[in-house]
GROMACS .gro file of C-alpha atoms in nm:
model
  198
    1UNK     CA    1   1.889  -1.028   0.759
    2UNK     CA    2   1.976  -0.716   0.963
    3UNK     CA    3   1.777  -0.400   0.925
    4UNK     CA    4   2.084  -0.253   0.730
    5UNK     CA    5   2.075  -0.542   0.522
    6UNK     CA    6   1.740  -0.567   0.377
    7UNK     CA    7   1.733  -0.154   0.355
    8UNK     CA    8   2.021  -0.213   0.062
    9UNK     CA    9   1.825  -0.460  -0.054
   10UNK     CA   10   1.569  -0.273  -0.152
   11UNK     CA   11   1.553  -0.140  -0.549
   12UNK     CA   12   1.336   0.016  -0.826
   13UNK     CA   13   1.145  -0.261  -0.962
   14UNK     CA   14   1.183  -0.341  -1.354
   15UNK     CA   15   0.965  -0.627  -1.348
   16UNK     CA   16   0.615  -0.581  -1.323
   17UNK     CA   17   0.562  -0.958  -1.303
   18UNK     CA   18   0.779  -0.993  -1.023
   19UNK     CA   19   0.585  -0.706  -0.838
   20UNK     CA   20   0.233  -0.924  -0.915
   21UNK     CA   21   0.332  -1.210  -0.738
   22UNK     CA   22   0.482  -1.073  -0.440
   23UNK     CA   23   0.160  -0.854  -0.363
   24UNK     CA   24  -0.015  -1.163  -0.477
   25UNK     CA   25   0.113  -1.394  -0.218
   26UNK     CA   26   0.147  -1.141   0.011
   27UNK     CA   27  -0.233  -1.026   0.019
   28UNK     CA   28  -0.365  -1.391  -0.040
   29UNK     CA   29  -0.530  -1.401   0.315
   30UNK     CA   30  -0.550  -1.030   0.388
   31UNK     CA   31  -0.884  -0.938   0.555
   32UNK     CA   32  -0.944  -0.670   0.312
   33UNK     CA   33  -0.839  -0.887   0.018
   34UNK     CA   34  -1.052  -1.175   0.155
   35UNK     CA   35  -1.353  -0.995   0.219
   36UNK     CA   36  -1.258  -0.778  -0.161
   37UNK     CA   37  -1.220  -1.112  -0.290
   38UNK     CA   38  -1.402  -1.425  -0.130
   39UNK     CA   39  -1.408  -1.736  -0.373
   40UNK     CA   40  -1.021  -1.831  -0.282
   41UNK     CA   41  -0.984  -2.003  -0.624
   42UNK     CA   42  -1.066  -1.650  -0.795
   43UNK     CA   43  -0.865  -1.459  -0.553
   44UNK     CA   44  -0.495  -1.431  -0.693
   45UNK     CA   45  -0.633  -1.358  -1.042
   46UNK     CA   46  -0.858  -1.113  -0.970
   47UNK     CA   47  -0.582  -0.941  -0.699
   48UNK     CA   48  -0.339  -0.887  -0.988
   49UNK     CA   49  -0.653  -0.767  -1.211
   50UNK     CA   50  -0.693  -0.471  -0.923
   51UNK     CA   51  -0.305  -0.400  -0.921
   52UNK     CA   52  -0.216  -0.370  -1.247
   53UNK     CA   53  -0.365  -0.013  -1.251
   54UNK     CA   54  -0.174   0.108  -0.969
   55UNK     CA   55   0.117  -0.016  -1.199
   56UNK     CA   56   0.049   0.120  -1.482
   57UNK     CA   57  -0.047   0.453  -1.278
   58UNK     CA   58   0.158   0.757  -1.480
   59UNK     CA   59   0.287   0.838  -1.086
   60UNK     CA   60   0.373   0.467  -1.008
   61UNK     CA   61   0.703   0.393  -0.833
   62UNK     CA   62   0.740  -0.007  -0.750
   63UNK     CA   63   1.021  -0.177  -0.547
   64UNK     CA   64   1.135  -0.450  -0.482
   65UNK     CA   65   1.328  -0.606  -0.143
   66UNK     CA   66   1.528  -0.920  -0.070
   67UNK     CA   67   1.469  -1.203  -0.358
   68UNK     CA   68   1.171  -1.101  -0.468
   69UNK     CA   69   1.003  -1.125  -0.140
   70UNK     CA   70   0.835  -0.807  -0.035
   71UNK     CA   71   0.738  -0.527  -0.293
   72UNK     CA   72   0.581  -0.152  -0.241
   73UNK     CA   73   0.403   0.069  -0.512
   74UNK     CA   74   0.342   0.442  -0.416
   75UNK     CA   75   0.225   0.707  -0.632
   76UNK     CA   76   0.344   1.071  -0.610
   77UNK     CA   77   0.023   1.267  -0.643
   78UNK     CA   78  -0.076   1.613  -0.739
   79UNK     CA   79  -0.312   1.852  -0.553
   80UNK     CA   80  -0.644   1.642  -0.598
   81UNK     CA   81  -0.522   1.392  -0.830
   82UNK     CA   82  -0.680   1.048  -0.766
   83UNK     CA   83  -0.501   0.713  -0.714
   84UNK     CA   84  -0.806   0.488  -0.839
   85UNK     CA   85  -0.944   0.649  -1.146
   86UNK     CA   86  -0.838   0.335  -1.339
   87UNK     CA   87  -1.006   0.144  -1.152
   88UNK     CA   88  -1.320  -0.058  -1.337
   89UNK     CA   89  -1.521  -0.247  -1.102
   90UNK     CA   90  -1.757  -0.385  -1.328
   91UNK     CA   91  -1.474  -0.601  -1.439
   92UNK     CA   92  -1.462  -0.755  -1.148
   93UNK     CA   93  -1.773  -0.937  -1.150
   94UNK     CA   94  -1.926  -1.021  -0.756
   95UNK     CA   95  -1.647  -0.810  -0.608
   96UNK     CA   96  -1.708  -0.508  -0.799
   97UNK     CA   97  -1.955  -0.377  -0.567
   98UNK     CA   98  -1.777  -0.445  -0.304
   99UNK     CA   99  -1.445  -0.253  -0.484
  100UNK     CA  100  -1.682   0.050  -0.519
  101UNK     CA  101  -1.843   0.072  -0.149
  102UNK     CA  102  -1.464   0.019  -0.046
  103UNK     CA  103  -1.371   0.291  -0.245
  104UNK     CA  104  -1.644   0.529  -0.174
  105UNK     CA  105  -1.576   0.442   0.212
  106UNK     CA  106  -1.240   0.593   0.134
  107UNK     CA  107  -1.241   0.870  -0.083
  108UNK     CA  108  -1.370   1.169   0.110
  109UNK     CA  109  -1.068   1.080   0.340
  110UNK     CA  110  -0.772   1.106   0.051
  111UNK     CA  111  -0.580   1.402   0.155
  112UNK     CA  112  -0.642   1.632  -0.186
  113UNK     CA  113  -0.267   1.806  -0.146
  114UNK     CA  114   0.001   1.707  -0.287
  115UNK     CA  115   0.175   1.352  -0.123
  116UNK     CA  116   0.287   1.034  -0.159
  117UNK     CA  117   0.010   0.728  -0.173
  118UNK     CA  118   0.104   0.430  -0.073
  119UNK     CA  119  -0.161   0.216  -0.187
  120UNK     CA  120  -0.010  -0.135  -0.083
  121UNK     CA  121   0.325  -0.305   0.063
  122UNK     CA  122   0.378  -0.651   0.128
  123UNK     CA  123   0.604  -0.923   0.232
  124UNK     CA  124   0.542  -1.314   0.194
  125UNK     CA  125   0.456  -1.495   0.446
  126UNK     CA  126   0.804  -1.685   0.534
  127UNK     CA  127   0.955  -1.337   0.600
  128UNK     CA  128   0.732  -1.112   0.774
  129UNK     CA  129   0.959  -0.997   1.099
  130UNK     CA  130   1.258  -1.016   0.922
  131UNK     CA  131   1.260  -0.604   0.831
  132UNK     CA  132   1.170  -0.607   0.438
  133UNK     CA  133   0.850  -0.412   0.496
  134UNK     CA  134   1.041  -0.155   0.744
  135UNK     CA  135   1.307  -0.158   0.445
  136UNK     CA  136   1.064  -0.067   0.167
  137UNK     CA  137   0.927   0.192   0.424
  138UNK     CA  138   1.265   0.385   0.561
  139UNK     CA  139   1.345   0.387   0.104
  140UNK     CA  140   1.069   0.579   0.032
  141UNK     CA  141   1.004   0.794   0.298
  142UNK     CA  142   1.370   0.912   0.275
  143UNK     CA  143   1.349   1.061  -0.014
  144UNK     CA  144   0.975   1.145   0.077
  145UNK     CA  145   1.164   1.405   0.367
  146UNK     CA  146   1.419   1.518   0.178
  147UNK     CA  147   1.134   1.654  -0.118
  148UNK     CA  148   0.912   1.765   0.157
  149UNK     CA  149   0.648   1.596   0.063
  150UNK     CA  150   0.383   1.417   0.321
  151UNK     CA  151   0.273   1.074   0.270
  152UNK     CA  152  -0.029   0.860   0.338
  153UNK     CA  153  -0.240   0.531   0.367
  154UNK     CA  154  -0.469   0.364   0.476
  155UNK     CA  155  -0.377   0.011   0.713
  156UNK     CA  156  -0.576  -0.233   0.636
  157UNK     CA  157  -0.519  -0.429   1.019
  158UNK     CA  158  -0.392  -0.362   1.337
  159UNK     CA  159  -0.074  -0.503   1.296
  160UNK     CA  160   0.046  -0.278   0.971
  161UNK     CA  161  -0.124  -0.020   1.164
  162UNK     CA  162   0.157  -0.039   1.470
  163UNK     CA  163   0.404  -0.050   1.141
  164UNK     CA  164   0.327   0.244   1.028
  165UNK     CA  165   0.284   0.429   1.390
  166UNK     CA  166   0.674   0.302   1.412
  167UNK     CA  167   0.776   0.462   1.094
  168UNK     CA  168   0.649   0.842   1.154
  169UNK     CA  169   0.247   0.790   1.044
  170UNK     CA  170  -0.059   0.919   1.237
  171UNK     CA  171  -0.414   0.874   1.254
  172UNK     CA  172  -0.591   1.056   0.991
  173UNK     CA  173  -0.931   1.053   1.161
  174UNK     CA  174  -1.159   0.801   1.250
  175UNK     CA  175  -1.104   0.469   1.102
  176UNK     CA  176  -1.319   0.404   0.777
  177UNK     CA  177  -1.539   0.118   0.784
  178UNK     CA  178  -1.697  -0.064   0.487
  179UNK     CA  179  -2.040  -0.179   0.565
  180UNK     CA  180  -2.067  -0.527   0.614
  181UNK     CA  181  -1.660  -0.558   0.584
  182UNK     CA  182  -1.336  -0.452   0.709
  183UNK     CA  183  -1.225  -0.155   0.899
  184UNK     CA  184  -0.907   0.088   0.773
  185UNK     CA  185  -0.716   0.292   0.951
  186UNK     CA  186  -0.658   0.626   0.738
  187UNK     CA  187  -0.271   0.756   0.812
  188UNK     CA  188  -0.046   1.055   0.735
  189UNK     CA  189   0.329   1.113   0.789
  190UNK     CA  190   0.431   1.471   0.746
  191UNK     CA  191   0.801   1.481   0.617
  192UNK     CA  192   1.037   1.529   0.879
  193UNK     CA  193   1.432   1.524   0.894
  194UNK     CA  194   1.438   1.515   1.230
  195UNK     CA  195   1.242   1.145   1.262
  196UNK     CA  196   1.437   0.857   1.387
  197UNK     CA  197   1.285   0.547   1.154
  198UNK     CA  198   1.326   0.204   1.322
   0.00000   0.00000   0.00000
């Protein structure tokens, strides 16, 4: 699939099931999702237990790429809005304190103007290099330019970090990290139209 290819590929998701499983599988051995969520037989149910908020988010945009095998959410958010106020991590049993210190870790770093969040994109396994994450990427941030609206996240390794630096992000500060687990790299893309995305 050619980088044209799997950018048409790329649409609003309708099905929120189909969204689940791709983050799912794509996040099954994620550091951050590993460390979130240790006991491996817990992990998938309690990863779509942590995204169906972002879903169900009033500011929620999910998409899909290729057959179902990479998926985005971002949320457009106000001036100080918060992404994670659905967010319940008592229901999460062991990992809720570990969902709070990750999320205390990162809150005094959300920008509080307005911007587009992306919480989490992912591609299975079988197809990462093949240009569905740079797809669901270039989509977004497209429109993102053409509103004039700045975007940001927070990589959660080096390797989506040097996806992001590709696509237009910076460093947002010093990377944030969780005591006694993973470290995350803060970014921000200011809209551009002038930004060549590869």
């Amino acid at each position: 699939m050619t980088p044209d290819t799997a950018y048409a590929s790329v649409r609003r998701a309708e099905d929120e099931w189909a969204v689940l499983d791709v983050l799912t599988e794509a996040f099954m051995n994620d550091p951050v999702v590993r460390w979130l969520f240790p006991s491996a037989g817990d992990r998938g149910r309690l990863q779509r237990h942590y995204y169906r908020p972002l879903l169900a988010h009033p500011a929620a945009e999910a998409y899909l790429a290729g057959d179902r095998e990479g998926a985005a959410v971002w949320l457009t958010l106000a001036a100080g809005e918060r992404a994670s106020g659905a967010f319940e991590p008592g229901a999460f049993g062991e990992s809720g304190p570990r969902l709070r210190a990750l999320g205390e870790a990162l809150e005094p770093r959300h920008p509080r103007e307005p911007h587009l969040y992306l919480p989490c994109v992912g591609v299975l396994g079988g197809r990462r290099g093949a240009g569905l994450g740079s797809a669901l990427l270039r989509h977004r941030l497209r429109r993102a330019d053409a509103d004039g609206l700045p975007a940001y996240l927070e990589a959660g390794s080096e390797r989506s970090r040097a996806l992001y630096l590709r696509h237009g992000f910076e460093e947002h500060g010093e990377p944030v990290r969780v005591p006694g687990g993973p470290t995350l790299w803060p970014m921000w893309r200011q809209p551009t139209q002038e930004k060549e995305m590869s």
